[in-house]
Short mmCIF file of C-alpha atoms in Angstrom, two decimals:
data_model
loop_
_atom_site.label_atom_id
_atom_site.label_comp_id
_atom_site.label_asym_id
_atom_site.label_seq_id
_atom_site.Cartn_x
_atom_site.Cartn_y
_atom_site.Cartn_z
CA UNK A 1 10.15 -15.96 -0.31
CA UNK A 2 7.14 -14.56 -1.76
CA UNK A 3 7.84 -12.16 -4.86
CA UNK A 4 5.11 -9.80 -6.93
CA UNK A 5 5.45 -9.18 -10.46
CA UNK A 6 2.84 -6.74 -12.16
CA UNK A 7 2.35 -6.60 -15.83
CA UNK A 8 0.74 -5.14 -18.59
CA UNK A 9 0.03 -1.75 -21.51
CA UNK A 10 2.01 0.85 -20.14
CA UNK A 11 -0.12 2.84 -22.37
CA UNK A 12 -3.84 3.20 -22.20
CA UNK A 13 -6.39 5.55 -24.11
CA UNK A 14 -8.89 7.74 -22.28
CA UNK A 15 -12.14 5.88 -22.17
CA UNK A 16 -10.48 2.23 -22.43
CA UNK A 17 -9.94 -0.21 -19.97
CA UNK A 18 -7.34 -1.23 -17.93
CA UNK A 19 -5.81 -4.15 -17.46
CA UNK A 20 -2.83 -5.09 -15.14
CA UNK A 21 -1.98 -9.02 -13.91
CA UNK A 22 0.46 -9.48 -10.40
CA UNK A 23 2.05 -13.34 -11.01
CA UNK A 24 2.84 -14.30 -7.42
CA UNK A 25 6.03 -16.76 -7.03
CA UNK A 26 7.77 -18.43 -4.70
CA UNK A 27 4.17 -19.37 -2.70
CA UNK A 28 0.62 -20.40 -3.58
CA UNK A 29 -2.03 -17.67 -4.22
CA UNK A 30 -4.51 -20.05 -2.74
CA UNK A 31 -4.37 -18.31 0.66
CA UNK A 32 -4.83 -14.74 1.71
CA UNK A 33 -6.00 -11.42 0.64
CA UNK A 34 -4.27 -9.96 -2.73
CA UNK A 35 -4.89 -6.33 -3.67
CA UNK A 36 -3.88 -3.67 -6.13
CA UNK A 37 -2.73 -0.05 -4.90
CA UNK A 38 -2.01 2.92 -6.67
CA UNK A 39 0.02 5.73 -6.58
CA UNK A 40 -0.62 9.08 -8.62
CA UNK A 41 2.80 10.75 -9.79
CA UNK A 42 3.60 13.25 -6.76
CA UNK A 43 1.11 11.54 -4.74
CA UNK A 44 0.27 9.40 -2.08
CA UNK A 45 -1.17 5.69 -2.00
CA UNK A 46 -4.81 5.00 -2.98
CA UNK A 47 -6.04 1.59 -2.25
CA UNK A 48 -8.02 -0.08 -4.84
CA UNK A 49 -9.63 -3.60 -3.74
CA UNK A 50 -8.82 -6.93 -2.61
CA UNK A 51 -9.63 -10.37 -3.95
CA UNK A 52 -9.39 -13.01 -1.81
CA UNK A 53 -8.27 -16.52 -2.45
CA UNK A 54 -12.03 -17.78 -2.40
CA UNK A 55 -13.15 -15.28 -5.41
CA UNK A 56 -14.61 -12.81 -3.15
CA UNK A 57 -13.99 -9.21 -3.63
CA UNK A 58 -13.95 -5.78 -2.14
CA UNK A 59 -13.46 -2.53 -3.64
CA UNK A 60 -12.61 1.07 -2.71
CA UNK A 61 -16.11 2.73 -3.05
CA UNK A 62 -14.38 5.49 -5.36
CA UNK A 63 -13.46 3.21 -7.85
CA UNK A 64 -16.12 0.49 -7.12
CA UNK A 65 -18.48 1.07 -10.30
CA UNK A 66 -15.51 0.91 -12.89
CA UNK A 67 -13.22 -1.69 -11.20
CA UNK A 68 -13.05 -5.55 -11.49
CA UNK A 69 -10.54 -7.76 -9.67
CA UNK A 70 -10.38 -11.56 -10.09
CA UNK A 71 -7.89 -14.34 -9.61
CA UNK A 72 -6.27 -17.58 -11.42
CA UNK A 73 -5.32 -20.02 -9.23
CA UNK A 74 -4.28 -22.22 -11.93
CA UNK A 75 -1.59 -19.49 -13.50
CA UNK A 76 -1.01 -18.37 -10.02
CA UNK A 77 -2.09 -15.02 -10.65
CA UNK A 78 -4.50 -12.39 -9.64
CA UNK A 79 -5.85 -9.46 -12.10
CA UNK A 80 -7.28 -5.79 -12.37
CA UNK A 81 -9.21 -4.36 -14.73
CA UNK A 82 -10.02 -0.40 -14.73
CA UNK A 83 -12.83 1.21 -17.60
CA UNK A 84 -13.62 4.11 -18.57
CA UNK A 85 -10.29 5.71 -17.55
CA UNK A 86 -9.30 9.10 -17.59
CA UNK A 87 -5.66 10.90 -17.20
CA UNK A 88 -6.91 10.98 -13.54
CA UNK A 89 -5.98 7.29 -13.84
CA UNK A 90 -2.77 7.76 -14.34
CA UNK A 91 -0.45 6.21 -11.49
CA UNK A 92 2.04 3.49 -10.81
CA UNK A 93 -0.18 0.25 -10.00
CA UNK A 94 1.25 -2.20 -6.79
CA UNK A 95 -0.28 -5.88 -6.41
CA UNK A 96 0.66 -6.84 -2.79
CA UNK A 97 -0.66 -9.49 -0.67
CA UNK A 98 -2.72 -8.25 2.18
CA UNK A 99 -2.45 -10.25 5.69
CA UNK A 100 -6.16 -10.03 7.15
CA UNK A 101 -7.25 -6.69 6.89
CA UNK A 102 -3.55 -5.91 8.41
CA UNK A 103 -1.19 -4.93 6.28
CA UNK A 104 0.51 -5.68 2.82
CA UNK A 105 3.77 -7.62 2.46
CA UNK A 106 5.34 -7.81 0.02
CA UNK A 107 4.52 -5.24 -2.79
CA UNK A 108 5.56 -5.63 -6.55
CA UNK A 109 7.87 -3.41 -8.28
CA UNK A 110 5.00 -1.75 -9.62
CA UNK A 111 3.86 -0.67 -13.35
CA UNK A 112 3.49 2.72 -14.71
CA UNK A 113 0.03 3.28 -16.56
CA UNK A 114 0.13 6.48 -18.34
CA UNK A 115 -3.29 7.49 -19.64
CA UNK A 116 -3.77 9.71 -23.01
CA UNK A 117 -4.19 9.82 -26.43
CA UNK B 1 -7.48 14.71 0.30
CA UNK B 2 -6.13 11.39 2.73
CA UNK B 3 -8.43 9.94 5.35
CA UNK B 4 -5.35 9.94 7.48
CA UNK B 5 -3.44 12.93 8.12
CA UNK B 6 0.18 13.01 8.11
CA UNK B 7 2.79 15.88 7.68
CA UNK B 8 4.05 16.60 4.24
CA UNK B 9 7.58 16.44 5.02
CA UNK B 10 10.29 16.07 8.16
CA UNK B 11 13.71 16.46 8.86
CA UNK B 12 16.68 15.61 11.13
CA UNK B 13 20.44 15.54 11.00
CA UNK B 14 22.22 12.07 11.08
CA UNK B 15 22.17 10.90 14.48
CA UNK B 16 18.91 12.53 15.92
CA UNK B 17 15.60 11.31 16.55
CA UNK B 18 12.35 12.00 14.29
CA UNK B 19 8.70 11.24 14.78
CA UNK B 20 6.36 11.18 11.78
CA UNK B 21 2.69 11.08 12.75
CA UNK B 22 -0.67 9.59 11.40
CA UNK B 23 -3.97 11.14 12.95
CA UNK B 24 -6.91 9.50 11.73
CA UNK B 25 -10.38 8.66 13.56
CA UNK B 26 -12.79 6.11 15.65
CA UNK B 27 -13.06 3.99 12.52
CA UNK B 28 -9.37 3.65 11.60
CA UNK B 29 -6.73 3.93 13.73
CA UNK B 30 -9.42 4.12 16.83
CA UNK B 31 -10.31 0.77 16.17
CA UNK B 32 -7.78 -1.27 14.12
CA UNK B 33 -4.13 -1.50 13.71
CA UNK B 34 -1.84 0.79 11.79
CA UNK B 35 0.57 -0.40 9.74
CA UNK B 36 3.84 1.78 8.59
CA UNK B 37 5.67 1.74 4.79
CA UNK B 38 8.67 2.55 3.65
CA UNK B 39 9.31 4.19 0.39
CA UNK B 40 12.74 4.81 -1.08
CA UNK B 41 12.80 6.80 -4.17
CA UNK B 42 11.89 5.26 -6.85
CA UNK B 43 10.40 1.93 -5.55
CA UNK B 44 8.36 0.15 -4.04
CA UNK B 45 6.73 0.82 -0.31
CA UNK B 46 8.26 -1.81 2.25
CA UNK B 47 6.38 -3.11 5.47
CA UNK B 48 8.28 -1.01 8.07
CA UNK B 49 6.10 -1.50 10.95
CA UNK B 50 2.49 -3.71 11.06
CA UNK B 51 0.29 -4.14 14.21
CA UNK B 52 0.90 -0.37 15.56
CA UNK B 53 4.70 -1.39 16.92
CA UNK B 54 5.84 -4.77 14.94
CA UNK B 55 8.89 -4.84 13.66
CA UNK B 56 8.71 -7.41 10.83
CA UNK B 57 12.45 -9.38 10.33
CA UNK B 58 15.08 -7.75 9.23
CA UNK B 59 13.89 -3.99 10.55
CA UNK B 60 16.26 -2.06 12.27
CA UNK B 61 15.04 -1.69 15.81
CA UNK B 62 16.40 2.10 14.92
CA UNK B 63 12.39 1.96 13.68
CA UNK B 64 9.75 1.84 16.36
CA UNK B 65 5.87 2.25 16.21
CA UNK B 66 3.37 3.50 18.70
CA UNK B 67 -0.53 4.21 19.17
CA UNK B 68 -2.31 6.18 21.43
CA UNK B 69 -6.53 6.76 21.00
CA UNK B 70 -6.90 7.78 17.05
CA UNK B 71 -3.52 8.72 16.20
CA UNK B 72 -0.22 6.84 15.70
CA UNK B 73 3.67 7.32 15.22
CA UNK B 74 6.45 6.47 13.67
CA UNK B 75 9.73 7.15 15.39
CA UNK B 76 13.18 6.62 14.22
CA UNK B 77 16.33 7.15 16.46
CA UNK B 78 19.97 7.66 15.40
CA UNK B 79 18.94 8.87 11.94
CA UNK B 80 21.22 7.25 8.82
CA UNK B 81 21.17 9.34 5.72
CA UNK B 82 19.84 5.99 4.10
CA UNK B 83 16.90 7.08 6.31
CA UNK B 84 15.83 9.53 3.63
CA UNK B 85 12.44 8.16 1.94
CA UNK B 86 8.59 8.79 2.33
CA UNK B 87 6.81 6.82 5.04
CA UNK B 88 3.23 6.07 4.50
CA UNK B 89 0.71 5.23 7.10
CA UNK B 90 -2.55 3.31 6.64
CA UNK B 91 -5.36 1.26 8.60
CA UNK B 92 -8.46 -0.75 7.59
CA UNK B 93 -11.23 1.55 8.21
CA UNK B 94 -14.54 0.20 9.26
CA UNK B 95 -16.86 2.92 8.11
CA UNK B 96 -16.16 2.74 4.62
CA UNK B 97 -15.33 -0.80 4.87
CA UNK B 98 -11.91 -0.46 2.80
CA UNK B 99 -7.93 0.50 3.50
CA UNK B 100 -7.29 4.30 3.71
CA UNK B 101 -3.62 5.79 3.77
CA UNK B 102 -1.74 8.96 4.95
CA UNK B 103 -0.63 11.16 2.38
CA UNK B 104 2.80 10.33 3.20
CA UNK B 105 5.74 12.23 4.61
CA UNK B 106 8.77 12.89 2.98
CA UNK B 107 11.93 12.71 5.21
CA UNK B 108 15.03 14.64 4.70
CA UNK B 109 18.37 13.85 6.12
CA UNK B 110 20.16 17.12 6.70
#
């Protein structure tokens, strides 16, 4: 079946950027919606865009000005960069695949992004 | 603050019956479907209910969703203390053109 794996610094200064990849296995990224979620320590779930198989993209209008998703269908991956973060940044980031505006099966493990100095 | 509204936290003694609900508006829940996540501690959330009362494969049918208007639920009968997790609601909202989740609810097996 399908499996997530994110990756990436667990370890990111304020003001720099961001950057987590999801490698999808077990099935081609060339189909469906793939997006990153987030989840603040103590907190609930922020969504934080989609990139679909075709390139196109769609971000939570929160984030939108500081985020950048984009795919590899060659490495069978899909990526997320973040700038100018803050500790408000801070969170465990999920890649899941997202079934039409539907919901989101499976989820990674996730990855822990600590922001500070 | 969440764009959907669920209660912090719930309880329920092994055996019992507990509804966790998700109150959101016309351009969530009103008018798309609400999907349900389970979250164990320390991982990952897990598709526990998608299209307001699918059960995806290998779901206990213990697990049951429902939707009525702008709110939904998420009910679970004969409670199992591997019950205890957060459950997280969420639904593709059309106004701000973008996913929006509960804040989640903590459940505690007694």
């Amino acid at each position: 079946q399908v499996q997530l794996q994110e990756s990436g610094p667990g370890l990111v200064k304020p003001s720099e950027t961001l950057s987590l990849t999801c490698t999808v296995s077990g099935g081609s990224i060339s189909t469906y919606y793939w997006s990153w979620i987030r989840q603040p320590p103590g907190k609930g779930l922020e969504w934080i865009g989609y990139v679909y198989y075709s390139g196109r993209t769609n971000y939570n209008p929160s984030l939108r000005s500081r985020v950048s998703l984009s795919l590899d269908t060659s490495k069978n991956q899909f990526s997320l960069k973040l700038n100018s973060v803050t500790g408000a940044d801070t969170a465990v980031y999920y890649c899941a695949r997202e079934e039409a505006l539907r919901w989101f099966d499976p989820w990674g493990q996730g990855a822990l992004v600590t922001v500070s100095s | 603050q969440s764009v959907l509204t669920q209660p912090p936290s719930a309880s329920g003694t092994p055996g019992q019956r507990v509804t966790i609900s998700c109150s959101g508006s016309s351009s969530n829940i009103g008018s798309n479907t609400v999907s349900w996540y389970q979250q164990l501690p320390e991982t990952a959330p897990k598709l526990l209910i998608y299209s307001d009362n699918q059960r995806p494969s290998g779901v206990p049918d213990r697990f049951s969703g429902s939707k009525s208007g702008t709110s939904a639920s998420l009910a679970i009968s004969g409670l199992q203390s591997e019950d205890e997790a957060e459950y997280h609601c969420a639904a593709w909202d059309d106004s701000l053109n973008g996913w929006v989740f509960g804040g989640g609810t903590k459940l505690t097996v007694l």
